[in-house]
mmCIF file of C-alpha atoms and ligand atoms in Angstrom:
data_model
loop_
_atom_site.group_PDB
_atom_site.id
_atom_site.type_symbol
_atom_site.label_atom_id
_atom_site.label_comp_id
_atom_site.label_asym_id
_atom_site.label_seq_id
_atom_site.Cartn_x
_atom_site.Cartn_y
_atom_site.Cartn_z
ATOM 1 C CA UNK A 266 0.000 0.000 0.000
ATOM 2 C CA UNK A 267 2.948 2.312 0.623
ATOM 3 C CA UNK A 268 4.182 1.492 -2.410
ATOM 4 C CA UNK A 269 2.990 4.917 -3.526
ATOM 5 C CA UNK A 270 5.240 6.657 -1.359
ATOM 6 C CA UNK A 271 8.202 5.060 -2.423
ATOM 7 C CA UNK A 272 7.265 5.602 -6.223
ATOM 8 C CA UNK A 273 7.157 9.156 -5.260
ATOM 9 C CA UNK A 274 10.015 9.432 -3.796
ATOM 10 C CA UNK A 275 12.240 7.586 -6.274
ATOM 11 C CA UNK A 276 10.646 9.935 -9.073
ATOM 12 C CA UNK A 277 11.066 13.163 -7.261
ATOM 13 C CA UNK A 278 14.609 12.584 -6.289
ATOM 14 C CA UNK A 279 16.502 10.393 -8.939
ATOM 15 C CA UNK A 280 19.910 11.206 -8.164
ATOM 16 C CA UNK A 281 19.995 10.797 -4.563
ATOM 17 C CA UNK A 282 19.249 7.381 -4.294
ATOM 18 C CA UNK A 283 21.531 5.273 -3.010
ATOM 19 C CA UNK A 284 19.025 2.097 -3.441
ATOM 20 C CA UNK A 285 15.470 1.167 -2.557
ATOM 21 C CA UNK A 286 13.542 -1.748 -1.843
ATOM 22 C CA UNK A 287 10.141 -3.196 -0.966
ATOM 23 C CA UNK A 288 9.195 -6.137 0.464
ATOM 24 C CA UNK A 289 5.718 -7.320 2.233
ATOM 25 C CA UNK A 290 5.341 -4.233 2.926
ATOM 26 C CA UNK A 291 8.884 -2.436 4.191
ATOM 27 C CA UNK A 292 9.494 0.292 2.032
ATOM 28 C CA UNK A 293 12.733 1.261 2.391
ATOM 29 C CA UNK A 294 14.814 4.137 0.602
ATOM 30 C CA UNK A 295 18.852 4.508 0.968
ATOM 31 C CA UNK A 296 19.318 7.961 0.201
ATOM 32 C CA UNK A 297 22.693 10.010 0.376
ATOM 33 C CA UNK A 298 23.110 11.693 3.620
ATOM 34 C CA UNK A 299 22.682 15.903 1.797
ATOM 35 C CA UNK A 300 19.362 14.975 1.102
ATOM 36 C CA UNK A 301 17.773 14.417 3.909
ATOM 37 C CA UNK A 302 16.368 17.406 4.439
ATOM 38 C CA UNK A 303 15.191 17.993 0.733
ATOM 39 C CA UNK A 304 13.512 14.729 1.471
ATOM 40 C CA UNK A 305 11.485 14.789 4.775
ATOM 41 C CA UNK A 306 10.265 17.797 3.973
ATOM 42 C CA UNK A 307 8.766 16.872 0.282
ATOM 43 C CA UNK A 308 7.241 13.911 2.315
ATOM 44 C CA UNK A 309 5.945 16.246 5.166
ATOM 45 C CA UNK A 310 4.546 18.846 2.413
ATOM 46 C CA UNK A 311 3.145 16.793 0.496
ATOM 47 C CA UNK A 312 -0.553 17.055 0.451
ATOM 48 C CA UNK A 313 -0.973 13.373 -1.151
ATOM 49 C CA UNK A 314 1.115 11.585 0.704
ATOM 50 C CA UNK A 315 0.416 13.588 4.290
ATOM 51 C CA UNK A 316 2.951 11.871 5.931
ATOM 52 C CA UNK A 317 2.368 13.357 9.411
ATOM 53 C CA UNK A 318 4.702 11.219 11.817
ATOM 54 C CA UNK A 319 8.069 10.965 12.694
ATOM 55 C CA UNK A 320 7.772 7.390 14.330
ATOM 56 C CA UNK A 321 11.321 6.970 15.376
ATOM 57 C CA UNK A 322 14.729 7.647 13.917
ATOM 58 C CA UNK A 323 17.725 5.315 14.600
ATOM 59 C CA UNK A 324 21.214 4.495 14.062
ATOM 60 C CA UNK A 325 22.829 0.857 12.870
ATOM 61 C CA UNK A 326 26.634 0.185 13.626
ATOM 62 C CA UNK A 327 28.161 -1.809 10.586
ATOM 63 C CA UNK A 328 31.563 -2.114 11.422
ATOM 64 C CA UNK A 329 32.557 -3.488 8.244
ATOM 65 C CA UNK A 330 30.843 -1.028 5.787
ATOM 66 C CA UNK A 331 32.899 1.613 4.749
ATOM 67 C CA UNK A 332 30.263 4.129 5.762
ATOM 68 C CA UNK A 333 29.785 2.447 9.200
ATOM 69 C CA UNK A 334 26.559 4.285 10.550
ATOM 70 C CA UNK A 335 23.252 3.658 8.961
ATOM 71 C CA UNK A 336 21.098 6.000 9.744
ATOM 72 C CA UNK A 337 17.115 4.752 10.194
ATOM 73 C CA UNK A 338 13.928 7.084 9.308
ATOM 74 C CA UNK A 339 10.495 5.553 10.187
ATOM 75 C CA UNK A 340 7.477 7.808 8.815
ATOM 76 C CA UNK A 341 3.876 7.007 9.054
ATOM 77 C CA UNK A 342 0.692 8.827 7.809
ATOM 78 C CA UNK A 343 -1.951 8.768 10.070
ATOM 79 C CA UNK A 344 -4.323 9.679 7.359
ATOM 80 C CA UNK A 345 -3.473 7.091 4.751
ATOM 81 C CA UNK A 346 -1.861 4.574 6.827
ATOM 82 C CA UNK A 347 1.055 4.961 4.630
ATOM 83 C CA UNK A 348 4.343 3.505 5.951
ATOM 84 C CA UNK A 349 8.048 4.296 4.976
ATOM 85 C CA UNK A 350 11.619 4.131 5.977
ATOM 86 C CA UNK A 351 14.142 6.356 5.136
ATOM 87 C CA UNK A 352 18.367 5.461 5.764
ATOM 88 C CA UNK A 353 21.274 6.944 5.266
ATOM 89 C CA UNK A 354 25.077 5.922 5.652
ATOM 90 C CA UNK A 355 26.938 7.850 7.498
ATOM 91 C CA UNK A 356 31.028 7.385 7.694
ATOM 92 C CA UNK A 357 32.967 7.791 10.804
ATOM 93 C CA UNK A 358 35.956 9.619 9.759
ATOM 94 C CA UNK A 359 32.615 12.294 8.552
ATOM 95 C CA UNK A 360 30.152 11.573 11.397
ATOM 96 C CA UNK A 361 27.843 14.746 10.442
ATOM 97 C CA UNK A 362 23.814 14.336 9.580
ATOM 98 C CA UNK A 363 21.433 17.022 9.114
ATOM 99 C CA UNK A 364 19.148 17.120 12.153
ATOM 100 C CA UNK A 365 15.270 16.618 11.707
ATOM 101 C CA UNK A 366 14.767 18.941 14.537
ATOM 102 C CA UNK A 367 13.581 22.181 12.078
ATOM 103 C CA UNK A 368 11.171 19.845 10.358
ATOM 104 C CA UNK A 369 9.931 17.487 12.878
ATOM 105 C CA UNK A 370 10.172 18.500 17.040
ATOM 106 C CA UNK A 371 9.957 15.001 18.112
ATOM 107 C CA UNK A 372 13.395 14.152 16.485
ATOM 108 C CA UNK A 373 15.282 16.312 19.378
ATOM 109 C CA UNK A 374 15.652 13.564 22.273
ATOM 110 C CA UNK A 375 16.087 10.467 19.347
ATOM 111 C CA UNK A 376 18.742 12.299 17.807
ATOM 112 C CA UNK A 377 20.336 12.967 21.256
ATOM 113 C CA UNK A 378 20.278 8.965 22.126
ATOM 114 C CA UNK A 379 21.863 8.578 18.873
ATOM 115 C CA UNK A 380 24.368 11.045 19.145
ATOM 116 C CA UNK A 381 24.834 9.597 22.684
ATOM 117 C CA UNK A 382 25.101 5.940 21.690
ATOM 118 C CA UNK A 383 26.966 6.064 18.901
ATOM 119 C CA UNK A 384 29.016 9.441 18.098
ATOM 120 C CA UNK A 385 27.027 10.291 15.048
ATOM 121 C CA UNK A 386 26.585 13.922 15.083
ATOM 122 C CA UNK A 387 23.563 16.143 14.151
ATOM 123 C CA UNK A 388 24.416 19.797 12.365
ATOM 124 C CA UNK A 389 21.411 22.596 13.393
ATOM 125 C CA UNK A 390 20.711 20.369 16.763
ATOM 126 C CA UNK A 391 19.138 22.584 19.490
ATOM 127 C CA UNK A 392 21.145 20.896 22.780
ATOM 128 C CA UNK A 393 23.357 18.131 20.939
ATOM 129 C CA UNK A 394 24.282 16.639 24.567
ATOM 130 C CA UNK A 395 24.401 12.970 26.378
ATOM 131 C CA UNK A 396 20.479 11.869 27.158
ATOM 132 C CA UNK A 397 21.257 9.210 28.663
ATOM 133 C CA UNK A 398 24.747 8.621 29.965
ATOM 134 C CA UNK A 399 26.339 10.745 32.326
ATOM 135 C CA UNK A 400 28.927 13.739 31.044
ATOM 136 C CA UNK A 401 31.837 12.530 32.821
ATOM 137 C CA UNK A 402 31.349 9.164 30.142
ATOM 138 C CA UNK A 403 33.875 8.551 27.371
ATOM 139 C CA UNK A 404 33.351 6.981 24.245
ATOM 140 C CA UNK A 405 30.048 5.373 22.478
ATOM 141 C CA UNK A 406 28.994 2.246 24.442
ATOM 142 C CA UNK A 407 26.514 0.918 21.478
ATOM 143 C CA UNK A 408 29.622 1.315 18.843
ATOM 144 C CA UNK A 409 30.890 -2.636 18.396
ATOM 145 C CA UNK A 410 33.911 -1.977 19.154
ATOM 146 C CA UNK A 411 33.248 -0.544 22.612
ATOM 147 C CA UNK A 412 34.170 -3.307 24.602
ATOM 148 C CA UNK A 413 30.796 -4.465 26.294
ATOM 149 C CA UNK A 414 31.938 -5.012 29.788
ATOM 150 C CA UNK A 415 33.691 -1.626 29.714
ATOM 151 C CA UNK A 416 32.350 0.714 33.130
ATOM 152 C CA UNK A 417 33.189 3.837 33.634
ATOM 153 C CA UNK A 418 31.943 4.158 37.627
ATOM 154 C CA UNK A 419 31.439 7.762 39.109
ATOM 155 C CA UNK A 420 31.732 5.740 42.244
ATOM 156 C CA UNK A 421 32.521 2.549 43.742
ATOM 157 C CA UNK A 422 35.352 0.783 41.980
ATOM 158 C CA UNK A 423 35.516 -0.366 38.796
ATOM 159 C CA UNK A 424 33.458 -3.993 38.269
ATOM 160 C CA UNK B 213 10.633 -23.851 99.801
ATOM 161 C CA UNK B 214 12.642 -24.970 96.767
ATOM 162 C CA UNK B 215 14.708 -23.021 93.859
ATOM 163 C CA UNK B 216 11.945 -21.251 92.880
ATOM 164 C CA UNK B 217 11.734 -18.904 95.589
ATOM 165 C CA UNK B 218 15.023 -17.932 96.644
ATOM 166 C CA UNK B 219 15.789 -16.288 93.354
ATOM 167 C CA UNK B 220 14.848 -12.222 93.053
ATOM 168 C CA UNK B 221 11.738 -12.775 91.956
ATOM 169 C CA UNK B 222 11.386 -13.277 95.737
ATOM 170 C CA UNK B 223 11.851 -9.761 96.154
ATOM 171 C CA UNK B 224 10.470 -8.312 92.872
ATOM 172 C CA UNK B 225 7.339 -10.426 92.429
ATOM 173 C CA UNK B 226 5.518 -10.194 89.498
ATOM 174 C CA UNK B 227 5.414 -6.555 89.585
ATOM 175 C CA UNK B 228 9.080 -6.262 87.388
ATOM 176 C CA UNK B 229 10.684 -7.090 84.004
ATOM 177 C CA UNK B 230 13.981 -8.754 84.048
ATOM 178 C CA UNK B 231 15.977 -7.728 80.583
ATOM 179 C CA UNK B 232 19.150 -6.108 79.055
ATOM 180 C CA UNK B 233 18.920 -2.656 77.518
ATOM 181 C CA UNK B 234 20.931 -4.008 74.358
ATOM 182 C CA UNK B 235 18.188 -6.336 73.955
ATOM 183 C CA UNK B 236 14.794 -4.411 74.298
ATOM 184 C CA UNK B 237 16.926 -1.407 72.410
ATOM 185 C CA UNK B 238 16.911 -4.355 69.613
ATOM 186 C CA UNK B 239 13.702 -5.032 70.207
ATOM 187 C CA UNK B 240 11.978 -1.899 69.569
ATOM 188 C CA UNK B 241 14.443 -1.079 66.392
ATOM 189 C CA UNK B 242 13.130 -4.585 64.609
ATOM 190 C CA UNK B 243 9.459 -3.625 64.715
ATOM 191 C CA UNK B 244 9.839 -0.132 64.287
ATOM 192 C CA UNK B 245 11.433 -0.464 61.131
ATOM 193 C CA UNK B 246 10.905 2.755 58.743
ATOM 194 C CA UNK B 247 12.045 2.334 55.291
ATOM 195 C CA UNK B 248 13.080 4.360 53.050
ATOM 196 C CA UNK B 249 11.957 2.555 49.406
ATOM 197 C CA UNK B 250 14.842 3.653 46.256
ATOM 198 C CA UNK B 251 12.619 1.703 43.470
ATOM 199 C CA UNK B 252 14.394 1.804 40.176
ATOM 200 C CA UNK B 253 12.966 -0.943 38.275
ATOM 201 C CA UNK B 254 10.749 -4.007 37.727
ATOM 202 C CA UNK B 255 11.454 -5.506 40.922
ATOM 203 C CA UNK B 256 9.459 -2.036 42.664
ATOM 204 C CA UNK B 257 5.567 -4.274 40.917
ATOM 205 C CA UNK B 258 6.469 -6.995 43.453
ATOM 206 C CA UNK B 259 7.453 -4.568 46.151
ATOM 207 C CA UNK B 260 4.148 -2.487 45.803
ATOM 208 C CA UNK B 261 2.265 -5.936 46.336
ATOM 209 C CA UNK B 262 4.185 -6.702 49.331
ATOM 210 C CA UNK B 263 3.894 -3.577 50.674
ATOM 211 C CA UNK B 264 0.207 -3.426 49.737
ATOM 212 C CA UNK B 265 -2.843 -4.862 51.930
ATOM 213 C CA UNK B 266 -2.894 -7.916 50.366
ATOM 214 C CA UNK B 267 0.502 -9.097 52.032
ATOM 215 C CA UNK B 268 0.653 -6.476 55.151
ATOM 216 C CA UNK B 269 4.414 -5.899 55.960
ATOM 217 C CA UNK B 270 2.386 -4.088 58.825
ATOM 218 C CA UNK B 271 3.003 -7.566 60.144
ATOM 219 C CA UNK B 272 6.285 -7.141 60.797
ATOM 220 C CA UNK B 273 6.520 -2.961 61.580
ATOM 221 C CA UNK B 274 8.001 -1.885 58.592
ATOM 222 C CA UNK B 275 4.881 -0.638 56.658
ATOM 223 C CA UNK B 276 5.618 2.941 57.113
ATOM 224 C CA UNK B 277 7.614 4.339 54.288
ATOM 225 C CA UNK B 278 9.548 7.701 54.516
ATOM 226 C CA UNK B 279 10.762 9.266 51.660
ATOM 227 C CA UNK B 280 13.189 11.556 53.863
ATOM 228 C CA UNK B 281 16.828 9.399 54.023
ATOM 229 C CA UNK B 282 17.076 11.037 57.519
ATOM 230 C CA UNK B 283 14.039 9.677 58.825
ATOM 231 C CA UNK B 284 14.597 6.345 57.274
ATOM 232 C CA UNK B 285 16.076 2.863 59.285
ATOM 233 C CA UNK B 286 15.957 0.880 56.535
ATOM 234 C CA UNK B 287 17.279 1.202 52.945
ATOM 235 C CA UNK B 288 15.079 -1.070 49.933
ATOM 236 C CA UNK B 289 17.114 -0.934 46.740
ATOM 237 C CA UNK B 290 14.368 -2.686 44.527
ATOM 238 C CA UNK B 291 16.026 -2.601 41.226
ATOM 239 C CA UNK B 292 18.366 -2.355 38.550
ATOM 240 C CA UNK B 293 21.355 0.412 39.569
ATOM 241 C CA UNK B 294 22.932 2.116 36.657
ATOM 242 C CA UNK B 295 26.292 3.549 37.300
ATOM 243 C CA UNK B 296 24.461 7.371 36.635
ATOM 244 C CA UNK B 297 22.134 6.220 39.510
ATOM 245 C CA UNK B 298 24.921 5.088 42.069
ATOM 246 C CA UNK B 299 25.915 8.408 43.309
ATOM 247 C CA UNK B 300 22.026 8.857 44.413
ATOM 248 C CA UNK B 301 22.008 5.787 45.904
ATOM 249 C CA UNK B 302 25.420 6.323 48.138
ATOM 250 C CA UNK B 303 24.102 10.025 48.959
ATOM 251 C CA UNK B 304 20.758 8.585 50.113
ATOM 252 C CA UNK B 305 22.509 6.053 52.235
ATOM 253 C CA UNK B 306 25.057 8.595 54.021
ATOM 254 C CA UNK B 307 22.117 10.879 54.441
ATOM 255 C CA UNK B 308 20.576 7.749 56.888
ATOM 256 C CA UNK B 309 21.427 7.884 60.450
ATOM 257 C CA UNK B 310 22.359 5.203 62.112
ATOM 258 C CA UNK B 311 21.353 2.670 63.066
ATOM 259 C CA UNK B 312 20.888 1.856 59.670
ATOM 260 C CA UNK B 313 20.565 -1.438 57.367
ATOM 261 C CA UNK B 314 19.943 -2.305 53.605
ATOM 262 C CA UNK B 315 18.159 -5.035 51.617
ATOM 263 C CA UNK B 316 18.743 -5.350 48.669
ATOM 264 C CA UNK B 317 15.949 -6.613 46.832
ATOM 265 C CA UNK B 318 16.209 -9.085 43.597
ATOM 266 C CA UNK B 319 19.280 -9.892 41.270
ATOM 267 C CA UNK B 320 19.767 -6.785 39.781
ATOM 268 C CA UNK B 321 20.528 -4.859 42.603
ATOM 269 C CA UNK B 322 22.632 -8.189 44.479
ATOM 270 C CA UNK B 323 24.659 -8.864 41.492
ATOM 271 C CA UNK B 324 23.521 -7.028 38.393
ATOM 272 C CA UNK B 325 21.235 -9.503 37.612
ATOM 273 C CA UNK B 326 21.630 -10.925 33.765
ATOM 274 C CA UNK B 327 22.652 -6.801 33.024
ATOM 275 C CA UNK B 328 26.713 -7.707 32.446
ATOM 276 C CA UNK B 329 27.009 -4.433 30.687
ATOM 277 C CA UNK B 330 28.706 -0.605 30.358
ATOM 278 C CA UNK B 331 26.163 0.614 32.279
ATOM 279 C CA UNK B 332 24.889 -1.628 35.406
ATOM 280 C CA UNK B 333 26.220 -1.885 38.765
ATOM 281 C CA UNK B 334 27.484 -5.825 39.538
ATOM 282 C CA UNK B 335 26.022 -5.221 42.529
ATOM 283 C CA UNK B 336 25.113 -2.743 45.206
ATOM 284 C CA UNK B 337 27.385 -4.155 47.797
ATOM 285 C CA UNK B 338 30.771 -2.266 46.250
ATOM 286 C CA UNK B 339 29.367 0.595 47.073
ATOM 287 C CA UNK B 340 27.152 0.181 50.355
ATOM 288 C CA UNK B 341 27.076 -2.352 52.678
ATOM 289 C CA UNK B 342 24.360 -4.871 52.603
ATOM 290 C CA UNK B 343 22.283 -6.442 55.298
ATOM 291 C CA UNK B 344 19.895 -8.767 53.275
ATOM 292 C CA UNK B 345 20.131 -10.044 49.717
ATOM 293 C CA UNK B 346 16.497 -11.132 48.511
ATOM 294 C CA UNK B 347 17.212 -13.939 45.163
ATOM 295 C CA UNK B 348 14.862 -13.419 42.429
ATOM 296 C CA UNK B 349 13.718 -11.629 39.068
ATOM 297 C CA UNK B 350 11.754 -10.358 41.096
ATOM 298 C CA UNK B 351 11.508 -12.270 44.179
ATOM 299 C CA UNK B 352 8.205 -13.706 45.332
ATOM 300 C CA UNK B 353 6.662 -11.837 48.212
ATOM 301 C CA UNK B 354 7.536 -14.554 50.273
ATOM 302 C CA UNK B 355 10.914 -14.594 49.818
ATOM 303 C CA UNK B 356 10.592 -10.552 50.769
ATOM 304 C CA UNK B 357 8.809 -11.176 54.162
ATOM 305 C CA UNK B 358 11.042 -13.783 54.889
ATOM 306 C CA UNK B 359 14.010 -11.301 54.478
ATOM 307 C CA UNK B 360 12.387 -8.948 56.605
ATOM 308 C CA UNK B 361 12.094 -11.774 59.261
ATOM 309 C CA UNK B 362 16.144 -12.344 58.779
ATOM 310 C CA UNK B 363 16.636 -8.724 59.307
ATOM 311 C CA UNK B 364 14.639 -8.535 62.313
ATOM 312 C CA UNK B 365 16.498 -11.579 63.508
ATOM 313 C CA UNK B 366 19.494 -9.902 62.856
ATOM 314 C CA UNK B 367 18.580 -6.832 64.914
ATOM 315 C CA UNK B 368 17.542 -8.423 67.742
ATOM 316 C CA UNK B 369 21.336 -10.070 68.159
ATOM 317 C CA UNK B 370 23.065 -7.413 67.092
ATOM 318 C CA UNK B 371 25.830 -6.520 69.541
ATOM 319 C CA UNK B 372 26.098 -2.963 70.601
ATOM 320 C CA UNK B 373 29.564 -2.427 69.596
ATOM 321 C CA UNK B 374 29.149 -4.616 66.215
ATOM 322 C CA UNK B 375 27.321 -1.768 64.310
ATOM 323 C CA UNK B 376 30.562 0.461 64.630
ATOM 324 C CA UNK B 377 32.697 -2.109 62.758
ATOM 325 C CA UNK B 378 31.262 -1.941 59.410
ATOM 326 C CA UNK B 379 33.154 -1.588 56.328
ATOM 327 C CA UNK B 380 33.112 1.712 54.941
ATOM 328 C CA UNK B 381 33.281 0.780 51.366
ATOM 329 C CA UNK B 382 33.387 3.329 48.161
ATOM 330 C CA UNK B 383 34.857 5.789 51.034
ATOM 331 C CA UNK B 384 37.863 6.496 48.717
ATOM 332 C CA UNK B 385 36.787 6.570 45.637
ATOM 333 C CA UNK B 386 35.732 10.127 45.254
ATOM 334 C CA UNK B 387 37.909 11.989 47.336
ATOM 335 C CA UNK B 388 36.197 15.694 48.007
ATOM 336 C CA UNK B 389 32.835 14.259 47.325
ATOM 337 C CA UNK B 390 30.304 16.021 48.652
ATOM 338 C CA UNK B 391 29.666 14.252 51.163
ATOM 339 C CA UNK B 392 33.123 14.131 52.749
HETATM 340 S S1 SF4 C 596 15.892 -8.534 39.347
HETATM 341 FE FE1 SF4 C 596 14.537 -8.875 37.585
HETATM 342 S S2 SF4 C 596 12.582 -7.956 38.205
HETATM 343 FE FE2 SF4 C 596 14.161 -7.149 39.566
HETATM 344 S S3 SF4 C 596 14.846 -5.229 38.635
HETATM 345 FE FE3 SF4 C 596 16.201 -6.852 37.914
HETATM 346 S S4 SF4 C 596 15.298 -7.501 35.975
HETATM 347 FE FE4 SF4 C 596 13.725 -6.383 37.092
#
């Protein structure tokens, strides 16, 4: 059913697709990282599609990619039920995104977690801090190479 | 004629109680027990039951929370500790006065529970010592009244001059901490 969306998109922004794919219905579009923007706001605008929900944005650690983040998009339209998922690799040497925050509110404390979890930062953020670990933490503790038994105590010793 | 009445209840009669101070001092701390409840987690469902009507920790003097530390006899860490929560959880328990204890209530907060990870505490006791440790994910109320039994237990043969020998653990690790 979403299908619709994703036709859309692929015609409205040819050269910025990285891929695209649909399957039982997971429409998915890989799109270079400088679009973003352009984008989520064509699907916001839209009066067709009226894609009215951010549902969650997310980051994927590929170690082995050369572009090792994956940034994940989930939109939803409340009015048509219309479903689709947006990514976009980002490297680590370059670990910059465009944040959603001008376009959609709800993207402040996601974007936060992610920046939090995994390093990935968001140009245009409002308060690009920690969410949920504490200031005095070093380093990205849902990046795969962050050593999972790794504690940094603010007290008490160290395991 | 016989033992019975040469003793000093001769004298006495019926009219006195016979005991040690250490002992009814114990025995007025164990069912007078105000706790202080730091609920971070899952394990806080299973202490609201306990702690509800339905099981009556009444029973036992130590329905009456207080949610001032300095008010508080006895510390309930129901719950999973994070390392960003630990500070909290050592200020609340300097803030007690003594005589003080802890339970620590279900796997998480014993061990770390199944949480082997960058940001849960393996366990409350390196940072505070522990009275009680309650098994469980999350322990059955039984297994909570029964710790509360254990404690009282322990209260009632606790030696005057014991309480002043407990570990002070974590004291070093923040030197200039404010509560130094
Ligand atoms: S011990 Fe189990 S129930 Fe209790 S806080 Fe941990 S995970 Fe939750």
């Amino acid at each position: 059913m979403s299908k619709i969306v994703l036709d859309k998109v692929l015609r409205k922004f040819p050269d910025d697709i990285i891929d695209s794919h649909s399957y039982v219905g997971n429409e998915t579009v890989i799109i270079k990282k400088e679009a973003l923007l352009k984008v989520c706001s064509f699907l916001k605008d839209n009066r067709q599609l009226m894609i009215d929900m951010l549902v969650d944005l997310t980051c994927v650690d590929y170690p082995q990619e050369t572009e090792r983040f994956m940034m994940v998009y989930h939109f939803y339209s409340t009015e048509n039920k219309y479903r689709i998922r947006i990514k976009a690799p980002v490297s680590e040497e370059e670990p910059f995104i465009d944040s959603l925050t001008s376009i959609w509110k709800n993207a402040n404390w996601p974007e936060r977690e992610v920046y939090d979890m995994y390093g990935v930062k968001f140009n245009d953020h409002p308060d690009l801090t920690r969410i949920l670990m504490y200031e005095e933490f070093e380093g990205h503790p849902l990046r795969k190479d962050y050593p999972i038994t790794k504690r940094q105590p603010i007290v008490g010793p160290l395991n | 004629m016989g033992v019975k009445n040469t003793g000093i209840e001769n004298i006495l009669g019926e009219s006195v109680v016979l005991t040690r101070a250490e002992s009814i001092l114990n025995w007025a701390r164990k069912w007078s027990l105000f706790q202080f409840p730091f609920v971070t987690a899952c394990c806080g469902m299973e202490f609201m039951s306990v702690y509800g009507p339905h099981y009556d920790a009444a029973r036992f003097g130590a329905e009456y929370p207080r949610f001032s530390p300095r008010q508080a006899d006895l510390l309930f860490v129901v719950g999973t500790i994070s390392h960003k929560q630990l500070p909290i959880l050592k200020n609340v328990y300097d803030q007690m006065s003594d005589p003080k204890w802890v339970i620590s209530f279900g796997a998480c907060a014993s061990s770390g529970g199944f949480y082997n990870n960058y940001a849960t505490v393996q366990g409350i006791d390196t940072v505070i010592p522990v009275d009680v440790y309650i098994p469980g994910c999350p322990p059955r109320p039984e297994a909570i009244m029964d710790a509360i039994i254990k404690l009282q237990d322990k209260i009632q043969h606790e030696k005057y001059q014991s309480r002043k020998s407990y570990p002070d653990l974590g004291k070093n690790n923040k030197p200039g901490g404010e509560n130094e």
